[in-house]
Short mmCIF file of C-alpha atoms (C1' of nucleotides) in Angstrom, two decimals:
data_model
loop_
_atom_site.label_atom_id
_atom_site.label_comp_id
_atom_site.label_asym_id
_atom_site.label_seq_id
_atom_site.Cartn_x
_atom_site.Cartn_y
_atom_site.Cartn_z
CA MET A 7 -30.04 -51.52 79.69
CA ALA A 8 -27.73 -49.79 77.23
CA GLU A 9 -29.81 -46.67 77.68
CA HIS A 10 -29.62 -47.05 81.40
CA THR A 11 -25.85 -47.54 81.40
CA ASP A 12 -25.56 -44.44 79.26
CA ASP A 13 -27.33 -42.28 81.77
CA VAL A 14 -25.43 -43.71 84.70
CA GLY A 15 -22.17 -43.31 82.88
CA ALA A 16 -22.78 -39.68 81.98
CA GLU A 17 -23.85 -38.78 85.48
CA LEU A 18 -20.96 -40.68 87.01
CA ARG A 19 -18.42 -38.94 84.84
CA ARG A 20 -19.85 -35.59 85.66
CA ALA A 21 -19.96 -36.30 89.37
CA VAL A 22 -16.44 -37.71 89.56
CA THR A 23 -14.93 -34.89 87.58
CA ARG A 24 -16.70 -32.28 89.64
CA LEU A 25 -15.88 -33.88 92.97
CA ALA A 26 -12.23 -34.36 92.05
CA SER A 27 -12.03 -30.70 91.16
CA ARG A 28 -13.75 -29.84 94.41
CA PHE A 29 -11.15 -31.80 96.37
CA ARG A 30 -8.44 -29.80 94.66
CA SER A 31 -10.03 -26.49 95.42
CA GLU A 32 -10.02 -27.30 99.15
CA ARG A 33 -6.25 -27.05 99.26
CA LEU A 34 -4.94 -24.56 101.81
CA GLU A 35 -2.19 -22.04 101.33
CA GLY A 36 1.11 -23.85 101.85
CA GLU A 37 -0.23 -27.34 101.36
CA VAL A 38 1.36 -29.39 98.63
CA PRO A 39 -0.85 -30.22 95.65
CA ASP A 40 -2.61 -33.57 95.32
CA ALA A 41 -0.07 -35.43 93.26
CA ALA A 42 2.75 -34.40 95.57
CA LEU A 43 0.74 -35.27 98.65
CA GLN A 44 0.06 -38.70 97.28
CA VAL A 45 3.81 -39.24 96.99
CA LEU A 46 4.28 -38.27 100.63
CA VAL A 47 1.44 -40.54 101.68
CA VAL A 48 2.73 -43.58 99.86
CA LEU A 49 6.25 -43.00 101.18
CA GLU A 50 4.89 -42.77 104.71
CA LYS A 51 3.11 -46.04 104.23
CA ARG A 52 5.83 -47.97 102.47
CA GLY A 53 9.11 -46.35 103.49
CA GLY A 54 11.84 -45.80 100.88
CA MET A 55 10.82 -46.20 97.26
CA SER A 56 12.50 -45.85 93.88
CA LEU A 57 11.41 -43.50 91.15
CA THR A 58 10.01 -46.33 89.09
CA GLU A 59 7.99 -47.57 92.02
CA LEU A 60 6.62 -44.14 92.78
CA ALA A 61 5.71 -43.51 89.14
CA ALA A 62 3.97 -46.88 88.92
CA SER A 63 2.00 -46.30 92.09
CA ALA A 64 0.83 -42.94 90.73
CA HIS A 65 0.18 -44.25 87.22
CA VAL A 66 2.35 -41.55 85.63
CA THR A 67 5.52 -41.54 83.59
CA LEU A 68 8.99 -41.50 85.09
CA GLY A 69 9.52 -37.98 83.76
CA SER A 70 6.45 -36.65 85.51
CA MET A 71 7.33 -38.30 88.77
CA SER A 72 10.93 -37.12 88.54
CA GLN A 73 9.68 -33.56 88.41
CA THR A 74 7.27 -34.03 91.29
CA VAL A 75 9.86 -35.50 93.61
CA ARG A 76 12.32 -32.83 92.59
CA ARG A 77 9.93 -30.21 93.87
CA LEU A 78 9.29 -32.14 97.06
CA GLU A 79 12.99 -32.53 97.67
CA ALA A 80 13.46 -28.78 97.17
CA LEU A 81 10.80 -28.25 99.83
CA GLY A 82 12.68 -30.52 102.20
CA HIS A 83 9.80 -32.98 102.32
CA LEU A 84 11.85 -35.95 101.16
CA THR A 85 15.43 -37.05 100.59
CA LYS A 86 16.97 -38.81 97.65
CA SER A 87 19.85 -41.24 97.80
CA ARG A 88 21.54 -43.71 95.50
CA ASP A 89 20.95 -47.37 96.22
CA ASP A 90 24.20 -49.02 97.32
CA VAL A 91 23.44 -52.24 95.49
CA ASP A 92 22.35 -50.78 92.16
CA ARG A 93 23.77 -47.34 91.52
CA ARG A 94 21.23 -46.59 88.83
CA ARG A 95 18.50 -46.69 91.41
CA VAL A 96 17.56 -43.75 93.57
CA VAL A 97 15.63 -44.17 96.77
CA PHE A 98 13.30 -41.50 98.08
CA GLN A 99 12.44 -41.24 101.75
CA LEU A 100 10.18 -39.00 103.71
CA THR A 101 11.70 -36.40 106.03
CA ALA A 102 10.20 -35.54 109.40
CA GLN A 103 9.07 -32.29 107.86
CA GLY A 104 7.48 -34.10 104.96
CA SER A 105 5.75 -36.48 107.31
CA SER A 106 4.24 -33.73 109.38
CA ALA A 107 3.23 -31.75 106.31
CA ALA A 108 1.47 -34.81 104.95
CA ASP A 109 -0.25 -35.52 108.24
CA ALA A 110 -1.51 -31.97 108.57
CA SER A 111 -2.76 -31.96 105.02
CA LEU A 112 -4.45 -35.31 105.35
CA ARG A 113 -6.13 -34.25 108.57
CA HIS A 114 -7.48 -31.11 106.98
CA ARG A 115 -8.74 -32.98 103.94
CA ARG A 116 -10.27 -35.71 106.05
CA ASP A 117 -12.04 -33.21 108.24
CA TRP A 118 -13.50 -31.42 105.25
CA LEU A 119 -14.74 -34.57 103.58
CA ASN A 120 -16.04 -36.08 106.81
CA ALA A 121 -18.02 -32.94 107.49
CA ARG A 122 -19.57 -33.28 104.05
CA LEU A 123 -20.28 -36.95 104.52
CA ALA A 124 -21.79 -36.30 107.93
CA GLU A 125 -24.48 -34.29 106.19
CA LEU A 126 -25.70 -37.41 104.43
CA THR A 127 -28.21 -39.91 105.73
CA GLU A 128 -27.16 -43.34 106.83
CA ASP A 129 -28.59 -44.80 103.64
CA GLU A 130 -26.78 -42.32 101.48
CA LEU A 131 -23.54 -43.00 103.28
CA ALA A 132 -24.03 -46.71 102.78
CA ASP A 133 -24.58 -46.16 99.07
CA ILE A 134 -21.33 -44.29 98.82
CA ALA A 135 -19.50 -46.87 100.91
CA ARG A 136 -20.66 -49.56 98.51
CA ALA A 137 -19.79 -47.55 95.44
CA ALA A 138 -16.30 -46.39 96.41
CA PRO A 139 -14.49 -49.69 95.86
CA LEU A 140 -16.32 -50.10 92.58
CA LEU A 141 -15.14 -46.69 91.44
CA LEU A 142 -11.63 -47.60 92.40
CA ARG A 143 -11.90 -50.70 90.28
CA LEU A 144 -13.02 -48.62 87.33
CA GLY A 145 -10.12 -46.30 87.93
CA ASP A 146 -7.62 -49.14 87.87
CA SER A 147 -9.09 -50.74 84.78
CA MET B 16 -19.72 -43.74 113.21
CA ALA B 17 -16.87 -41.24 113.07
CA GLU B 18 -14.53 -44.13 112.49
CA HIS B 19 -16.75 -45.43 109.74
CA THR B 20 -17.04 -42.07 108.00
CA ASP B 21 -13.26 -41.81 108.13
CA ASP B 22 -12.78 -45.03 106.24
CA VAL B 23 -15.46 -44.26 103.71
CA GLY B 24 -14.07 -40.79 103.20
CA ALA B 25 -10.54 -41.98 102.61
CA GLU B 26 -11.60 -44.64 100.20
CA LEU B 27 -13.93 -42.29 98.38
CA ARG B 28 -11.25 -39.67 97.93
CA ARG B 29 -8.85 -42.21 96.62
CA ALA B 30 -11.38 -43.70 94.23
CA VAL B 31 -12.58 -40.37 92.88
CA THR B 32 -9.09 -39.04 92.35
CA ARG B 33 -7.99 -42.19 90.64
CA LEU B 34 -11.05 -42.45 88.42
CA ALA B 35 -10.87 -38.80 87.41
CA SER B 36 -7.28 -39.30 86.40
CA ARG B 37 -8.29 -42.42 84.51
CA PHE B 38 -10.89 -40.48 82.56
CA ARG B 39 -8.23 -38.00 81.56
CA SER B 40 -5.81 -40.65 80.39
CA GLU B 41 -8.46 -42.00 77.98
CA ARG B 42 -8.18 -38.89 75.83
CA LEU B 43 -7.36 -39.58 72.20
CA GLU B 44 -4.89 -37.73 70.04
CA GLY B 45 -6.60 -34.62 68.74
CA GLU B 46 -9.36 -34.55 71.30
CA VAL B 47 -9.69 -31.42 73.39
CA PRO B 48 -8.89 -31.77 77.08
CA ASP B 49 -11.63 -32.15 79.70
CA ALA B 50 -12.06 -28.54 80.69
CA ALA B 51 -12.32 -27.45 77.07
CA LEU B 52 -14.71 -30.25 76.22
CA GLN B 53 -16.96 -29.23 79.06
CA VAL B 54 -17.17 -25.76 77.55
CA LEU B 55 -18.22 -27.22 74.21
CA VAL B 56 -20.78 -29.44 75.90
CA VAL B 57 -22.39 -26.68 77.87
CA LEU B 58 -22.51 -24.39 74.83
CA GLU B 59 -24.17 -27.16 72.85
CA LYS B 60 -26.77 -27.51 75.53
CA ARG B 61 -27.43 -23.86 76.23
CA GLY B 62 -26.47 -21.97 73.09
CA GLY B 63 -24.57 -18.70 73.36
CA MET B 64 -23.06 -17.85 76.72
CA SER B 65 -20.96 -15.07 78.19
CA LEU B 66 -17.56 -15.51 79.74
CA THR B 67 -18.93 -14.98 83.22
CA GLU B 68 -21.59 -17.61 82.65
CA LEU B 69 -19.08 -20.11 81.31
CA ALA B 70 -16.69 -19.52 84.19
CA ALA B 71 -19.49 -19.92 86.72
CA SER B 72 -20.70 -23.14 85.17
CA ALA B 73 -17.16 -24.54 85.31
CA HIS B 74 -16.45 -23.20 88.82
CA VAL B 75 -13.28 -21.45 87.69
CA THR B 76 -12.12 -17.86 87.53
CA LEU B 77 -12.75 -15.55 84.61
CA GLY B 78 -9.06 -15.58 83.82
CA SER B 79 -8.92 -19.34 83.53
CA MET B 80 -12.00 -19.49 81.37
CA SER B 81 -10.75 -16.68 79.17
CA GLN B 82 -7.69 -18.72 78.38
CA THR B 83 -9.67 -21.88 77.71
CA VAL B 84 -12.07 -20.22 75.29
CA ARG B 85 -9.20 -18.45 73.61
CA ARG B 86 -7.68 -21.81 72.77
CA LEU B 87 -11.00 -23.17 71.59
CA GLU B 88 -11.55 -20.16 69.38
CA ALA B 89 -8.09 -20.62 67.89
CA LEU B 90 -9.08 -24.20 67.08
CA GLY B 91 -12.21 -22.97 65.34
CA HIS B 92 -14.44 -24.77 67.81
CA LEU B 93 -16.32 -21.65 68.88
CA THR B 94 -16.85 -18.03 67.90
CA LYS B 95 -16.76 -14.94 70.02
CA SER B 96 -18.85 -11.84 69.45
CA ARG B 97 -19.74 -8.70 71.33
CA ASP B 98 -23.25 -8.46 72.69
CA ASP B 99 -25.18 -5.69 70.92
CA VAL B 100 -27.01 -4.62 74.05
CA ASP B 101 -24.05 -4.50 76.43
CA ARG B 102 -20.72 -3.99 74.69
CA ARG B 103 -18.78 -5.20 77.66
CA ARG B 104 -20.24 -8.64 77.24
CA VAL B 105 -18.86 -11.24 74.86
CA VAL B 106 -20.95 -14.15 73.70
CA PHE B 107 -19.40 -17.47 72.78
CA GLN B 108 -21.11 -19.87 70.43
CA LEU B 109 -20.29 -23.30 69.20
CA THR B 110 -19.24 -23.75 65.57
CA ALA B 111 -20.29 -26.76 63.51
CA GLN B 112 -16.73 -27.99 63.83
CA GLY B 113 -16.82 -27.58 67.56
CA SER B 114 -20.12 -29.37 67.76
CA SER B 115 -18.89 -32.35 65.82
CA ALA B 116 -15.62 -32.44 67.77
CA ALA B 117 -17.58 -32.49 71.00
CA ASP B 118 -19.94 -35.17 69.79
CA ALA B 119 -17.11 -37.40 68.66
CA SER B 120 -15.29 -36.95 71.91
CA LEU B 121 -18.37 -37.58 73.99
CA ARG B 122 -19.17 -40.70 72.01
CA HIS B 123 -15.69 -42.07 72.53
CA ARG B 124 -15.76 -41.29 76.23
CA ARG B 125 -19.22 -42.74 76.65
CA ASP B 126 -18.23 -45.92 74.85
CA TRP B 127 -15.22 -46.40 77.04
CA LEU B 128 -17.08 -45.84 80.27
CA ASN B 129 -20.07 -47.89 79.20
CA ALA B 130 -17.80 -50.79 78.37
CA ARG B 131 -16.35 -50.54 81.86
CA LEU B 132 -19.76 -50.30 83.46
CA ALA B 133 -21.01 -53.24 81.43
CA GLU B 134 -18.48 -55.38 83.25
CA LEU B 135 -20.29 -54.76 86.54
CA THR B 136 -23.17 -56.75 87.94
CA GLU B 137 -26.66 -55.34 88.04
CA ASP B 138 -26.32 -54.75 91.77
CA GLU B 139 -23.00 -53.00 91.38
CA LEU B 140 -24.39 -50.80 88.65
CA ALA B 141 -27.33 -49.93 90.87
CA ASP B 142 -24.96 -48.97 93.68
CA ILE B 143 -23.12 -46.63 91.36
CA ALA B 144 -26.36 -45.22 89.99
CA ARG B 145 -27.47 -44.37 93.51
CA ALA B 146 -24.12 -42.90 94.48
CA ALA B 147 -23.53 -40.67 91.46
CA PRO B 148 -26.01 -37.94 92.35
CA LEU B 149 -24.71 -37.98 95.91
CA LEU B 150 -21.17 -37.47 94.66
CA LEU B 151 -22.34 -34.61 92.52
CA ARG B 152 -23.93 -33.03 95.56
CA LEU B 153 -20.64 -33.32 97.44
CA GLY B 154 -18.86 -31.78 94.50
CA ASP B 155 -21.18 -28.79 94.47
CA SER B 156 -20.98 -28.25 98.21
"C1'" DA C 23 37.04 -59.19 78.56
"C1'" DG C 24 34.50 -56.35 75.54
"C1'" DC C 25 30.54 -54.82 73.38
"C1'" DA C 26 25.54 -54.64 72.61
"C1'" DT C 27 21.47 -54.29 74.96
"C1'" DT C 28 18.61 -53.25 78.72
"C1'" DT C 29 17.37 -50.78 82.78
"C1'" DA C 30 16.94 -46.60 85.86
"C1'" DC C 31 16.86 -42.05 85.89
"C1'" DT C 32 17.16 -36.84 84.50
"C1'" DT C 33 16.00 -32.90 82.00
"C1'" DA C 34 14.02 -29.81 78.65
"C1'" DG C 35 10.21 -28.71 75.81
"C1'" DT C 36 5.39 -28.47 75.41
"C1'" DG C 37 0.42 -28.16 76.41
"C1'" DT C 38 -3.15 -27.45 79.74
"C1'" DT C 39 -5.32 -25.26 83.43
"C1'" DA C 40 -5.88 -23.10 87.69
"C1'" DC C 41 -4.97 -18.82 90.39
"C1'" DT C 42 -3.66 -13.88 90.89
"C1'" DA C 43 -2.84 -9.17 89.67
"C1'" DA C 44 -3.14 -5.47 86.71
"C1'" DG C 45 -5.43 -3.14 83.36
"C1'" DC C 46 -8.99 -1.55 79.79
"C1'" DA C 47 -13.77 -0.69 78.28
"C1'" DA C 48 -18.50 -0.07 79.07
"C1'" DA C 49 -22.37 0.58 82.00
"C1'" DT C 50 -24.50 2.38 86.12
"C1'" DC C 51 -25.28 5.41 89.89
"C1'" DG C 52 -25.46 9.60 92.63
"C1'" DC D 4 -20.00 14.48 85.18
"C1'" DG D 5 -17.19 11.72 87.99
"C1'" DA D 6 -17.00 7.72 90.96
"C1'" DT D 7 -18.04 3.14 91.12
"C1'" DT D 8 -19.24 -1.23 89.37
"C1'" DT D 9 -19.30 -4.72 85.92
"C1'" DG D 10 -17.34 -7.65 82.10
"C1'" DC D 11 -13.44 -9.04 80.12
"C1'" DT D 12 -8.30 -9.69 78.73
"C1'" DT D 13 -3.65 -10.70 79.49
"C1'" DA D 14 0.66 -11.84 81.66
"C1'" DG D 15 2.96 -14.18 85.26
"C1'" DT D 16 3.24 -18.23 87.95
"C1'" DA D 17 2.83 -23.00 89.65
"C1'" DA D 18 1.76 -27.67 88.91
"C1'" DC D 19 1.65 -31.70 86.30
"C1'" DA D 20 1.13 -34.72 82.50
"C1'" DC D 21 3.41 -36.40 78.21
"C1'" DT D 22 7.38 -36.95 75.01
"C1'" DA D 23 12.04 -37.05 73.42
"C1'" DA D 24 16.74 -37.11 74.14
"C1'" DG D 25 20.43 -38.17 76.85
"C1'" DT D 26 23.54 -40.23 80.75
"C1'" DA D 27 24.88 -43.89 83.84
"C1'" DA D 28 24.87 -48.45 85.45
"C1'" DA D 29 23.84 -53.22 85.07
"C1'" DT D 30 23.22 -57.39 82.38
"C1'" DG D 31 23.84 -60.70 78.81
"C1'" DC D 32 26.19 -62.72 75.02
"C1'" DT D 33 30.17 -63.95 72.37
#
DNA sequence: AGCATTTACTTAGTGTTACTAAGCAAATCG
DNA sequence: CGATTTGCTTAGTAACACTAAGTAAATGCT
C-alpha cells in the first residue's frame, strides 16, 4: 500500500504540475494571467469584495493580492472604493470591461479544455469527473 | 454531454490549479523551487543533458532554462561543461550536493503528498490512480 | 476621553520563472 | 569561403508569491 501510494503520488504530482503549466501556456495575447482572471471570476460571482476576502479566496497574502488588484484596476477591469461603514476597508468591484474580459477568457479556456476532454472515452471522462473533487480536496488541505 | 464536459472541465481546471499551487506552498526554507527541482530530478534520472534537452523536457524556452540552470550552478547543484565533440553544446550534470538536495526535497514532498493520499479511501485512491495518467496526457497535448 | 492594541490595507524589496529579442560562437552546407 | 543553421547566453519585461515596514482606522480598556 505504501509503495502503491508512492507511485500514485509521484504520478499525480507530475500530472498536476504539467497540466497546470499547460493551462497557463494556453493564454492568449491580451488575456489576463490566471491569478488575475481568478479575481475577476470570483468578483463576478460574488459582487464587491474586500482585499482580505479576495486574498483569502485565492490563498495568498494581502500584499500579493494588493498588487494583483492594482494591476487589474490599472487595466480598468475593476474599481476600488472605500467602505462607508469602515474606512479601513476597500471594496473591489468588477467593471463592465472586466466582466467581458473575464467572460471571453473563460470561454476560450473552456473551449480548449472541452476539446481536450472530448478526445477522451466516456470511461476516461468519468474517471476524471470522479477525481476532480478529490483533487480539490487535496488542494484545500 | 457538452453540458457535462463543461462542468467536469471547470471543476478540473479549478482543482488542478489549486492543487498545483498547494504543492508550491509546501516548499521548505532552503529547498529549490519546482522548476529547478525538476531539472535536478531529470538530470539524476538521465545523467548529463544539454540545454536544449533540458528546455524541451520542461516545455520552456532556452532562455528560461538558461536562467534556471544558471541559478542551480551558482548554488553548486550542477556543473556545466562544453561538449568535446560539438563546442556549441553545453552539458549539465548533477553534483553530489545537487543530488542530495533533490533527494531530500523529493522525500519531503512525497511524504506530504502520501500523508494526504493516505487520508483517502481505497476507492478514492483508485479514482486518482486512474485519472493521473489521463491528466498527464492532457498536459502533454 | 485618551491611549494601547488590533485590524485593514499599501508599498517596496526580493526571488522565481516564463517569454522575447538580440547577439555570439560553432557547425554545416552549397 | 560565405551563407545559413544550430546551440547557447543575456538583458529586458511581466507576473506573482513572500516578507517587512509603514499608515490609517477601528476597537477595547482604564
